[in-house]
PDB file of C-alpha atoms in Angstrom:
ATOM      1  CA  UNK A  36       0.000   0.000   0.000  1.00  0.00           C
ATOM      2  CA  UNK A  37       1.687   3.375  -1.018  1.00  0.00           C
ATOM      3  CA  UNK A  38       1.013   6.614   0.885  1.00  0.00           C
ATOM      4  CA  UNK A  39       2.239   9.876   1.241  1.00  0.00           C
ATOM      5  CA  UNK A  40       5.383  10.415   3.415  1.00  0.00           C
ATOM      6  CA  UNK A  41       4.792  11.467   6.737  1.00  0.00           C
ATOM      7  CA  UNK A  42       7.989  13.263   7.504  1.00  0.00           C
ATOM      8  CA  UNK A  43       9.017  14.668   4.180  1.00  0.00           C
ATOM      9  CA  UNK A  44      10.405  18.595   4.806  1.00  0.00           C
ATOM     10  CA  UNK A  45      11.685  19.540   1.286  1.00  0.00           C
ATOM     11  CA  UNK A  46      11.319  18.984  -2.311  1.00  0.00           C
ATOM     12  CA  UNK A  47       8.286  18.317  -4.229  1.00  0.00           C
ATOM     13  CA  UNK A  48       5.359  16.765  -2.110  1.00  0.00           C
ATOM     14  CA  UNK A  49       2.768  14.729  -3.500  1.00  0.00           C
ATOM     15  CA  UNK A  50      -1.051  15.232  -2.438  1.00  0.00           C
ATOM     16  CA  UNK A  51      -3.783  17.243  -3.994  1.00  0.00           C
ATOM     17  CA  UNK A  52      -2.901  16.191  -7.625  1.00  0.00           C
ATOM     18  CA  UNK A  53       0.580  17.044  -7.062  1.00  0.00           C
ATOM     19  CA  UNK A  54       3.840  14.830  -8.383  1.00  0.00           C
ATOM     20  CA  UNK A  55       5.783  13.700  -5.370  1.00  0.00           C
ATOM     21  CA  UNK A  56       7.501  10.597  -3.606  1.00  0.00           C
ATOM     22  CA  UNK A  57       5.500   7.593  -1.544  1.00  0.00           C
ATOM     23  CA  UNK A  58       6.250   5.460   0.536  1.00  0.00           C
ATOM     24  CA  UNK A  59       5.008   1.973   1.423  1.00  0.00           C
ATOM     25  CA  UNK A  60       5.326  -0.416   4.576  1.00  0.00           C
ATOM     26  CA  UNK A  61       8.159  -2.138   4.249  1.00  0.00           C
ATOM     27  CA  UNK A  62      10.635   0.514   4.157  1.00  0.00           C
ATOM     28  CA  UNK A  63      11.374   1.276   0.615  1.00  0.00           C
ATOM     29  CA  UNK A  64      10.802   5.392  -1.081  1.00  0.00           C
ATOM     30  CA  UNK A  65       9.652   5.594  -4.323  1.00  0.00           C
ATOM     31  CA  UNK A  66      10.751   8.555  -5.915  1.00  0.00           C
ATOM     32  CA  UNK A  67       9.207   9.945  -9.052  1.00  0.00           C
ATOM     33  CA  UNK A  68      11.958  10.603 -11.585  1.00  0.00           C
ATOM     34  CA  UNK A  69      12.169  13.882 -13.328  1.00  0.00           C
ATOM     35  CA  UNK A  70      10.853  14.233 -16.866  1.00  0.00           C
ATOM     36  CA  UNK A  71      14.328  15.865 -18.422  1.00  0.00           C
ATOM     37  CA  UNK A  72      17.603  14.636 -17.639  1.00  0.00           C
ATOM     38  CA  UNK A  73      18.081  15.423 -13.828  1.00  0.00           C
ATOM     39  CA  UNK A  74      15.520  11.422 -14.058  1.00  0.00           C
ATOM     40  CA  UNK A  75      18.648   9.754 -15.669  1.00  0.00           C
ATOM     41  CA  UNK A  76      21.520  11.835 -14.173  1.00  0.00           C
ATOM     42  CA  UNK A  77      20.149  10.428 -10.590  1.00  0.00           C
ATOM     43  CA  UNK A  78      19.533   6.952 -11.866  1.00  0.00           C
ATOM     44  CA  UNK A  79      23.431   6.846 -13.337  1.00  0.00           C
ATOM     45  CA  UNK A  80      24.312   8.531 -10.130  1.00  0.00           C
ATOM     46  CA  UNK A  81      22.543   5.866  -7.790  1.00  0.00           C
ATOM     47  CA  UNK A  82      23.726   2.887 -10.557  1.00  0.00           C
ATOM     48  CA  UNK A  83      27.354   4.002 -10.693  1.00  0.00           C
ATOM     49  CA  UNK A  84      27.374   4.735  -7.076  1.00  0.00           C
ATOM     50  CA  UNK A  85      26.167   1.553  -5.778  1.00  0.00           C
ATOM     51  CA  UNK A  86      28.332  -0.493  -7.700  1.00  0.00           C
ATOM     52  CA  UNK A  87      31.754   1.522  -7.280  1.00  0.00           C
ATOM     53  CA  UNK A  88      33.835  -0.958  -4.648  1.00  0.00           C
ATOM     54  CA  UNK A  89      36.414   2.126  -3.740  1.00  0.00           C
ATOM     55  CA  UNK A  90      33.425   3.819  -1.665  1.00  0.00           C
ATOM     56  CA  UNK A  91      34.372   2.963   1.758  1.00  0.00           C
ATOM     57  CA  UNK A  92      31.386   1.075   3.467  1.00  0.00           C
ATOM     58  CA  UNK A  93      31.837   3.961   6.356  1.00  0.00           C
ATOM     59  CA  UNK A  94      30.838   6.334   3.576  1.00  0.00           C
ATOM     60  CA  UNK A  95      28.375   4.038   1.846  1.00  0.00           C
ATOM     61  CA  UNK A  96      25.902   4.073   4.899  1.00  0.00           C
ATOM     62  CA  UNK A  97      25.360   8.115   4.236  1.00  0.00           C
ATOM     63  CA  UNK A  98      23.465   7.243   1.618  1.00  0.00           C
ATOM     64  CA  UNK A  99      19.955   5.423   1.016  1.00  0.00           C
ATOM     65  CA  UNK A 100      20.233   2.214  -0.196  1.00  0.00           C
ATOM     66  CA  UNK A 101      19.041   2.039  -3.683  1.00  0.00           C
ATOM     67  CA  UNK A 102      17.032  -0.851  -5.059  1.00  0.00           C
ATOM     68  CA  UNK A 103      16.657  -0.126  -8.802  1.00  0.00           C
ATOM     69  CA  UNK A 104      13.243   1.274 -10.306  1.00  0.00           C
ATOM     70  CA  UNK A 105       9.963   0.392 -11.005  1.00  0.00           C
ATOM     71  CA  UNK A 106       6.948   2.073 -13.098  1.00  0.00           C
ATOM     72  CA  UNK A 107       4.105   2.894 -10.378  1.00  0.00           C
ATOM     73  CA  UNK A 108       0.742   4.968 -10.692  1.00  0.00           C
ATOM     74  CA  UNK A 109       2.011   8.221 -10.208  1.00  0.00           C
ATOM     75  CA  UNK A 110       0.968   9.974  -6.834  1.00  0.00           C
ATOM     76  CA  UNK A 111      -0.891  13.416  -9.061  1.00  0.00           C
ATOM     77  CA  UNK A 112      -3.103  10.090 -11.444  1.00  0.00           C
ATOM     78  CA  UNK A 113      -1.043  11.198 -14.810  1.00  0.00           C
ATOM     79  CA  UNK A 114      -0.798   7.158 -15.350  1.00  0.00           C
ATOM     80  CA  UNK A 115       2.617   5.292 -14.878  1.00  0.00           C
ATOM     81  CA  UNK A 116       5.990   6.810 -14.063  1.00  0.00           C
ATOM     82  CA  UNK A 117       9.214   5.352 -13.707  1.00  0.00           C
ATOM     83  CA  UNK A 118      10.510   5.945 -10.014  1.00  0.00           C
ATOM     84  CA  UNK A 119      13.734   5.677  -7.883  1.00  0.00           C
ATOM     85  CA  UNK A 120      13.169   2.712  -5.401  1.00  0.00           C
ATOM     86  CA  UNK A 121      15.641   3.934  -2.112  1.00  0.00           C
ATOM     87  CA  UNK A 122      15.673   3.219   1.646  1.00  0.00           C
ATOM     88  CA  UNK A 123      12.877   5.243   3.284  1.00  0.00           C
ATOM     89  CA  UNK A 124      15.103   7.296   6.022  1.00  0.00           C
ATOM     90  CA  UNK A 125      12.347   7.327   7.924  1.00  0.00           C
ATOM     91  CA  UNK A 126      11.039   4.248   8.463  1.00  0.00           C
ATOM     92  CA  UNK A 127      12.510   3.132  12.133  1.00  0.00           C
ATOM     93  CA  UNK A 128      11.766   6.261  13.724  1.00  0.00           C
ATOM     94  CA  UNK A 129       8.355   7.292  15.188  1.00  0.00           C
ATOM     95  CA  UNK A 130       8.354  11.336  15.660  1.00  0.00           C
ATOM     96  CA  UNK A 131      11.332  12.672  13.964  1.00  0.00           C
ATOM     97  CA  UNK A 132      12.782  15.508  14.316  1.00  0.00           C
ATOM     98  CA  UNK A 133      14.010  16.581  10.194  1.00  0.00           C
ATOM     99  CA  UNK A 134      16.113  18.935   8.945  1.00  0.00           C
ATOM    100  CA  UNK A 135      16.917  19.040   5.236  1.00  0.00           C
ATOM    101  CA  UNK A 136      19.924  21.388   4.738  1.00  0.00           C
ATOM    102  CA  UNK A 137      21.085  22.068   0.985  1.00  0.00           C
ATOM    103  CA  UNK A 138      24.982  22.308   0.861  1.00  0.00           C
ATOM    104  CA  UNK A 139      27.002  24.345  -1.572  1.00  0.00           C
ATOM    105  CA  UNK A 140      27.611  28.339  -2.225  1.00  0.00           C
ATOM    106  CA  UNK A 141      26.600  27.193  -5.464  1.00  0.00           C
ATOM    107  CA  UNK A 142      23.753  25.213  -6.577  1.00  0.00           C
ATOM    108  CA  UNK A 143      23.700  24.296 -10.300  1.00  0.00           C
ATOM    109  CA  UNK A 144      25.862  22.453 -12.475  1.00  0.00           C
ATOM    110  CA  UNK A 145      28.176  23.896 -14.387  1.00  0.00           C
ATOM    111  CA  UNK A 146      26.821  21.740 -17.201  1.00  0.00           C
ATOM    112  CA  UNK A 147      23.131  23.043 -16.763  1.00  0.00           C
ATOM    113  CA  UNK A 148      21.339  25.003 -19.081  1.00  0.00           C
ATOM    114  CA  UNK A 149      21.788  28.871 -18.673  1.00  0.00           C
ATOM    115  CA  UNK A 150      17.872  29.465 -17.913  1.00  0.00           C
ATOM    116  CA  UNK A 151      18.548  26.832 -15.047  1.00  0.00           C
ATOM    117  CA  UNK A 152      21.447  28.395 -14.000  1.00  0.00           C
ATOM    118  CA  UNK A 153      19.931  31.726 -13.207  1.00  0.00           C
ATOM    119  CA  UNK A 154      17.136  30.167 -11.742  1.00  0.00           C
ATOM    120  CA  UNK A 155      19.326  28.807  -8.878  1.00  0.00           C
ATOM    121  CA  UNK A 156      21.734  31.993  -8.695  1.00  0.00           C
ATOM    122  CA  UNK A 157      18.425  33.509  -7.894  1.00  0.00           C
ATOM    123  CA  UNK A 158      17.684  31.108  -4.633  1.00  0.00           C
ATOM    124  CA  UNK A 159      21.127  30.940  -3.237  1.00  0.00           C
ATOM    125  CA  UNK A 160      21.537  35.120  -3.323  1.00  0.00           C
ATOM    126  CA  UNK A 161      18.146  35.461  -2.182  1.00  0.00           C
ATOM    127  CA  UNK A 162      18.832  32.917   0.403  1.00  0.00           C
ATOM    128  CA  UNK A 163      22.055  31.752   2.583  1.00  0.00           C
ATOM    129  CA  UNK A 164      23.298  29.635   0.345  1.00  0.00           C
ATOM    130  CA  UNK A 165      26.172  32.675  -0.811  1.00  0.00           C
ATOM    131  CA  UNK A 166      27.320  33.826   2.985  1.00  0.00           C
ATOM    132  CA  UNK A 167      26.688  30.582   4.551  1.00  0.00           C
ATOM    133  CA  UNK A 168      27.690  28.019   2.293  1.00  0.00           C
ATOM    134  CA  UNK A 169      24.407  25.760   2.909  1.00  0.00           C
ATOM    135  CA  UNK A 170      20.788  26.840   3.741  1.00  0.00           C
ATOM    136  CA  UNK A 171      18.102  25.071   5.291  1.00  0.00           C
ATOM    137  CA  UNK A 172      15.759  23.578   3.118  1.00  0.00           C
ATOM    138  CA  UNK A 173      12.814  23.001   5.584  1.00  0.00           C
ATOM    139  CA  UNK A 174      12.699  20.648   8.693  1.00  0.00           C
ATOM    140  CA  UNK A 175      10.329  19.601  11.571  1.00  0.00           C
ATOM    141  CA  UNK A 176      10.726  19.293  15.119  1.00  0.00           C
ATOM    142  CA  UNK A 177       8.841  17.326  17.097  1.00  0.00           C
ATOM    143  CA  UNK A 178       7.688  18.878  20.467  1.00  0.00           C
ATOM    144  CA  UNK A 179       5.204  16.565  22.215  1.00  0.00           C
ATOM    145  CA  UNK A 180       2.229  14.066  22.166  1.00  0.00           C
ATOM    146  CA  UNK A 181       0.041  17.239  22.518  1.00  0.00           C
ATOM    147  CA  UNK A 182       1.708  19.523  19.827  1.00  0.00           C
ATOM    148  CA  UNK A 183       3.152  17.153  17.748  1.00  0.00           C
ATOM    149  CA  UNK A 184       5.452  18.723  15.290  1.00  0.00           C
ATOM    150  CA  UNK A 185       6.357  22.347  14.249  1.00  0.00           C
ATOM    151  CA  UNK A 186       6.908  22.592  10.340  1.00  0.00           C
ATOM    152  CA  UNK A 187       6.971  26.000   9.332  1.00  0.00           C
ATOM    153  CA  UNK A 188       5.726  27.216   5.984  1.00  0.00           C
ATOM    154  CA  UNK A 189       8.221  26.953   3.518  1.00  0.00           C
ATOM    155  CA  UNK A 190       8.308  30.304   2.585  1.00  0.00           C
ATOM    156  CA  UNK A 191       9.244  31.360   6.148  1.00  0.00           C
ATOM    157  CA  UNK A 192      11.596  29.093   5.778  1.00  0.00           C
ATOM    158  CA  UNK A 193      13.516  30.060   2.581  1.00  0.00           C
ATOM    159  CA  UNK A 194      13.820  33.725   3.962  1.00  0.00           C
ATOM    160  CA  UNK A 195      15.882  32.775   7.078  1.00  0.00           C
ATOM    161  CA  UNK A 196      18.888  34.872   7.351  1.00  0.00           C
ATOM    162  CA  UNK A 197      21.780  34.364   9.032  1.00  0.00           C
ATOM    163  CA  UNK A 198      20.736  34.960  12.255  1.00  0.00           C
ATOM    164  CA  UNK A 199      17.630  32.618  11.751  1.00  0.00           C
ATOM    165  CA  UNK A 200      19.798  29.685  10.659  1.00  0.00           C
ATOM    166  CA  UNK A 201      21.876  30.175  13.658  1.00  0.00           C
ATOM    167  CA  UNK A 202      18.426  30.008  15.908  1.00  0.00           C
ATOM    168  CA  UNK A 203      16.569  27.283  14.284  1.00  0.00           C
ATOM    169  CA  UNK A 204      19.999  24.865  14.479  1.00  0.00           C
ATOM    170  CA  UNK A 205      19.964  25.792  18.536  1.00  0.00           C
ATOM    171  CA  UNK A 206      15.879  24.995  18.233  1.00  0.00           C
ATOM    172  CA  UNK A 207      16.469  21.527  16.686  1.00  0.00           C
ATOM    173  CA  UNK A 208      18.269  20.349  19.765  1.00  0.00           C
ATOM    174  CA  UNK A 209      15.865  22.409  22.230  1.00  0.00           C
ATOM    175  CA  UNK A 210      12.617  20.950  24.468  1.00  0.00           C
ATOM    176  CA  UNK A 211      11.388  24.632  23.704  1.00  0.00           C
ATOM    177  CA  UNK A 212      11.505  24.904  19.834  1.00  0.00           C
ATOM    178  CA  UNK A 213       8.408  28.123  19.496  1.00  0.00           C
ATOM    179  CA  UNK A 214       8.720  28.962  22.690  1.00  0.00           C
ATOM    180  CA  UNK A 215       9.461  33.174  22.873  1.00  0.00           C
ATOM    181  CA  UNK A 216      12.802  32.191  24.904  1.00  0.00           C
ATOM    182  CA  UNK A 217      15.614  31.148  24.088  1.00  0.00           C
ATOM    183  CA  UNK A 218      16.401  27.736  22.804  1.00  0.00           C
ATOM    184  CA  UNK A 219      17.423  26.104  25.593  1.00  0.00           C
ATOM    185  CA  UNK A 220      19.495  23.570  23.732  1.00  0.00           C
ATOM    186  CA  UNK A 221      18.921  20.503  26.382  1.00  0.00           C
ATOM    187  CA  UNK A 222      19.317  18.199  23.610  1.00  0.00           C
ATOM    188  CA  UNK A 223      22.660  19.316  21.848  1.00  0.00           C
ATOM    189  CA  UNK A 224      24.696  17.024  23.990  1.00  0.00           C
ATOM    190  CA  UNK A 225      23.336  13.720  22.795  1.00  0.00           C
ATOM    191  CA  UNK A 226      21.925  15.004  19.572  1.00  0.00           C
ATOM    192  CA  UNK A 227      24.683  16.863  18.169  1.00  0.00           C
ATOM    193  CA  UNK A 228      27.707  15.884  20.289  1.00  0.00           C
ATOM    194  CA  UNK A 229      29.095  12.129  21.256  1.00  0.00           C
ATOM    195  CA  UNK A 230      30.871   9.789  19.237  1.00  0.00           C
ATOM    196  CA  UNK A 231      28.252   8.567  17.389  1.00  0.00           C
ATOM    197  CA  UNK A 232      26.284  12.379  17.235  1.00  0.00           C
ATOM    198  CA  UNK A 233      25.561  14.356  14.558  1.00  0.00           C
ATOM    199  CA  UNK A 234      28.820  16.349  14.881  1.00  0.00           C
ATOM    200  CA  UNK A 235      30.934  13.071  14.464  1.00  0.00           C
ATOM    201  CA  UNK A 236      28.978  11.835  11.716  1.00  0.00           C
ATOM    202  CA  UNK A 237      29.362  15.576   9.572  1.00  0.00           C
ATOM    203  CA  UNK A 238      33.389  15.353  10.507  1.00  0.00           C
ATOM    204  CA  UNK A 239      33.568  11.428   9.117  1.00  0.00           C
ATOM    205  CA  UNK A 240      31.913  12.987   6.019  1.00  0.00           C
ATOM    206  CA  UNK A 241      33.870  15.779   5.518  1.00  0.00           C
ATOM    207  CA  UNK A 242      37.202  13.906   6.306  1.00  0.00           C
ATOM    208  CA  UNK A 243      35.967  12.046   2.834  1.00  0.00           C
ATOM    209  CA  UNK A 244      35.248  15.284   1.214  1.00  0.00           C
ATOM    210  CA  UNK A 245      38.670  16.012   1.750  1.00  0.00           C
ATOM    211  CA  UNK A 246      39.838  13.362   0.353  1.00  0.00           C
ATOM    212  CA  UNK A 247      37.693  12.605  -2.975  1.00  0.00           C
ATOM    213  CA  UNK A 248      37.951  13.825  -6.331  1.00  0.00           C
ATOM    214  CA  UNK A 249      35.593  11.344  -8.228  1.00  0.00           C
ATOM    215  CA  UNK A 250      32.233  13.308  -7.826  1.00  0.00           C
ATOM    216  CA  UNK A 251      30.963  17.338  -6.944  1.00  0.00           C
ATOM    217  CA  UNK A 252      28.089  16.890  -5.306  1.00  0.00           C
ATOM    218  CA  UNK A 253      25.739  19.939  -6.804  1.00  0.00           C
ATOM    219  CA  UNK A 254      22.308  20.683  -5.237  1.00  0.00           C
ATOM    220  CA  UNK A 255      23.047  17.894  -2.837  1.00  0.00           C
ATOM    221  CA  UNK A 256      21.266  17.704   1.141  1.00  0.00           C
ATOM    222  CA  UNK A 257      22.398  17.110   3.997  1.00  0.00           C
ATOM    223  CA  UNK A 258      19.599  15.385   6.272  1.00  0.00           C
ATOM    224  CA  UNK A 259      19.818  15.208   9.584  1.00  0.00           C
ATOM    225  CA  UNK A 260      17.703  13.281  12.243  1.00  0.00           C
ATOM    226  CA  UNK A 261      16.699  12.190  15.615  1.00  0.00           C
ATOM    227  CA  UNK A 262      14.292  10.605  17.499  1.00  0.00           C
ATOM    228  CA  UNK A 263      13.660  13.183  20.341  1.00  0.00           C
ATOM    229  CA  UNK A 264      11.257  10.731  22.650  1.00  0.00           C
ATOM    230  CA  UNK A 265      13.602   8.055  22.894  1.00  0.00           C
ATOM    231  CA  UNK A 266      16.286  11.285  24.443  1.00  0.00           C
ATOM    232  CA  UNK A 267      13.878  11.867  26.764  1.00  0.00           C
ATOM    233  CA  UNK A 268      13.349   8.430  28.066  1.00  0.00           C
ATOM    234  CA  UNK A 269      17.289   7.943  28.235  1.00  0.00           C
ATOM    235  CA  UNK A 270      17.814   6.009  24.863  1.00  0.00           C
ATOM    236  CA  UNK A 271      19.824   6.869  22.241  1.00  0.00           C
ATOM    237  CA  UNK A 272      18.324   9.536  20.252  1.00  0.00           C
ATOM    238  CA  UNK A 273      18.868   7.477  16.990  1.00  0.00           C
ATOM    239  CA  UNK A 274      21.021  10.759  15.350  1.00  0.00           C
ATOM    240  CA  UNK A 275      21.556  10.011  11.813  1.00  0.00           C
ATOM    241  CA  UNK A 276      22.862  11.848   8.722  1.00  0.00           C
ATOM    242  CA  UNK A 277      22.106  10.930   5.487  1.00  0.00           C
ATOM    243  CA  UNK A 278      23.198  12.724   2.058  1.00  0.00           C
ATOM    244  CA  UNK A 279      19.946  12.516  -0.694  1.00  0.00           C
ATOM    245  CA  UNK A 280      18.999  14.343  -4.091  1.00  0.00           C
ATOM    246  CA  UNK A 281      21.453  13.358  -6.582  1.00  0.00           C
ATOM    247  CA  UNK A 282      20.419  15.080 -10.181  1.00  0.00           C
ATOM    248  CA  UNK A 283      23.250  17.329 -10.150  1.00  0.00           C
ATOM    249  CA  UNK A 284      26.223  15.426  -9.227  1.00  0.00           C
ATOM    250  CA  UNK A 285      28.863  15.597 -12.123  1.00  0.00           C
ATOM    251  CA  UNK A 286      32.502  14.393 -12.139  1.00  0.00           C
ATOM    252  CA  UNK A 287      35.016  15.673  -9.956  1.00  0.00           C
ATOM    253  CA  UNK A 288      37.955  14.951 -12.687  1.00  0.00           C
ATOM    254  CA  UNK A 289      40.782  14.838 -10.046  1.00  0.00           C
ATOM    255  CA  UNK A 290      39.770  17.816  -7.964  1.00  0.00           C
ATOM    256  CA  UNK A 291      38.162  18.560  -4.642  1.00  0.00           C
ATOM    257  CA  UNK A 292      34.864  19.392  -4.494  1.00  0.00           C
ATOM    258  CA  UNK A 293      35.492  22.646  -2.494  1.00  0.00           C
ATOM    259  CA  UNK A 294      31.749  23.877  -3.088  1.00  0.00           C
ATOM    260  CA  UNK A 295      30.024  20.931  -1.378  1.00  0.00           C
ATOM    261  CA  UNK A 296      33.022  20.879   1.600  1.00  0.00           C
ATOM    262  CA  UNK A 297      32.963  24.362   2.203  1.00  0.00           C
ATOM    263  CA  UNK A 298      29.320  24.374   2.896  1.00  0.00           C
ATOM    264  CA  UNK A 299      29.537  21.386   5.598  1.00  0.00           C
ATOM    265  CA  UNK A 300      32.691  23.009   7.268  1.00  0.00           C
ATOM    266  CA  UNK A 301      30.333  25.892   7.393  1.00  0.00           C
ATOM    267  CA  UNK A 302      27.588  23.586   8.844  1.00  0.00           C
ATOM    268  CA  UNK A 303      30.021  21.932  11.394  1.00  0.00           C
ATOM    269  CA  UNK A 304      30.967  25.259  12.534  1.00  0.00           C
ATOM    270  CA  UNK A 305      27.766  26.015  13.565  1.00  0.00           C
ATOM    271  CA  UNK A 306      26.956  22.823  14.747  1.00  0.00           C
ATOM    272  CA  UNK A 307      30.626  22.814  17.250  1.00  0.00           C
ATOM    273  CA  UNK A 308      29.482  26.528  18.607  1.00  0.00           C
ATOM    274  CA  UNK A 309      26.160  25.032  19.432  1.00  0.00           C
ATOM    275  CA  UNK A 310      28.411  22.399  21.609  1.00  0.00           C
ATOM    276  CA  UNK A 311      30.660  24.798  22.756  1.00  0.00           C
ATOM    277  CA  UNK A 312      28.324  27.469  23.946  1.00  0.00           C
ATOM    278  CA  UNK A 313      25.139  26.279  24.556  1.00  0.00           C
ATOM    279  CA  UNK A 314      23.712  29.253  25.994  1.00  0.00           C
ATOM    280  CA  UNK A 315      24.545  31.965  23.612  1.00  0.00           C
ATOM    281  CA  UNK A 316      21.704  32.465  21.231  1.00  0.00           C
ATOM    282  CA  UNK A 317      22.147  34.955  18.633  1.00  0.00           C
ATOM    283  CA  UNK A 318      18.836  36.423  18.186  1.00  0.00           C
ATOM    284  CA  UNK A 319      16.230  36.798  21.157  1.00  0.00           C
ATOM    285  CA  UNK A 320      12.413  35.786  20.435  1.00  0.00           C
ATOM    286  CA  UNK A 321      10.837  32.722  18.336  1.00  0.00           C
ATOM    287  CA  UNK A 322      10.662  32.573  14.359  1.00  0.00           C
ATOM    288  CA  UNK A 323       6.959  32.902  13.330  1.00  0.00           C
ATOM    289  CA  UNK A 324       4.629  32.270  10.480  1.00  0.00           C
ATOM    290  CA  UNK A 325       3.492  35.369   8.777  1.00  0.00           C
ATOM    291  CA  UNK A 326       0.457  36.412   9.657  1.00  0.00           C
TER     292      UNK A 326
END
């Protein structure tokens, strides 16, 4: 039985005659592929990728395991569409805490059409894509049983500043995410830090980043997760991060892919101050929806 993710924070979303990913019960994300050639560039990506024995299985487990495609009913009734069959991220956790963070100063391939090109120019100046390096994408946090989840409008979202980044990073890790006060950041410790934290996890990817010159990862996400319920009952909060969205990737041809690393050093900066100083939130008050 396919349905419409539950915890999906970016991208296109299927429902109300839209085009957008499902997901069925057994763990697998079917992802519609694009009409033009982002469809095949992914499908060589995920092809190439899963088959190419020099990616180190620490590095491997970053990304969803792929399992080929299939032609399925798309989700907005225009008939049958060939779709990406990955690992559904989401599947073992029960109220997730999301946030999908685009990486890269620059989001378009060099190879891209010049209408395309000034399309995403557009986004990351408008956005903090160009002074950050990455920009958030859109994300949930879960607050409680009575709440449930806070998932602002994407719109809010895509006119975050600096400052706003900075707040909603310390909110991800906070029992108080729309409270008026400050983000009391009770969750940083065994969300973001530890050895097996979020923090870890970006510094074992970017130790690769340093280090590969095969692929330049354009357009690319960081996702990053937790399960904050099982925190509060003394578990392990499940952290994970995962790297998705793959239509832009082109070949590194022997050189680093500074775009992509200079973005998650940027990320990891922010993530290490969080760690470091706790208490020191940069803007005062909560982010709202307009009114």
């Amino acid at each position: 039985m396919l349905k419409i993710p539950s915890h999906q924070v970016a991208g296109h979303q299927a429902g109300d005659g839209m085009l957008g990913p499902l997901v069925d019960d057994s763990g697998r994300f079917y992802k519609p592929l694009q009409s033009d050639a982002r469809g095949s560039q992914e499908v060589a990506f995920y092809t190439s990728f899963s088959s190419n024995t020099r990616i180190p299985d620490h590095i491997r487990r970053f990304f969803p395991i792929f399992y080929g495609t299939q032609l399925l009913e798309a989700s907005d009734g225009s008939g049958l569409l060939p779709h990406l069959v990955l690992q559904d991220l989401a599947f073992n956790f029960v109220h997730p805490s999301v946030m999908d963070v685009k990486i890269g100063s620059r989001t378009w391939n060099p190879l891209a059409s010049e209408d395309y090109i000034q399309k995403c120019l557009k986004k990351d100046r408008e956005t903090t894509s160009l002074p950050l390096g990455f920009r958030i994408a859109g994300f949930q946090i879960y607050e409680n049983k009575e709440s449930g989840f806070w998932k602002p409008d994407r719109k809010l979202v895509m006119g975050f500043t600096v400052d706003d980044v900075r707040s909603v990073l310390r909110k991800f890790v906070s029992s108080n995410p729309c409270s008026d006060s400050d983000p009391d950041c009770s969750f940083a410790s065994i969300v973001y830090g530890g050895s097996t934290g979020i923090l870890a996890q970006l510094l074992e990817l970017k130790a690769w980043f340093e280090d590969q010159t095969t692929l330049h990862f354009y357009s690319c996400s960081v996702i990053m997760m937790y399960e904050k319920e099982a925190a509060l009952e003394g578990r392990t909060s499940g952290a994970e991060v995962k790297l998705v969205d793959f239509a832009h990737v082109a070949e590194g041809k022997g050189v680093i892919d500074h775009n992509f690393l200079g973005g998650l050093c940027s990320l990891i900066k922010l993530v290490s101050e969080i760690l470091t100083s706790p208490d020191e939130c940069p803007i005062k008050g909560g982010l709202r929806e307009p009114e």
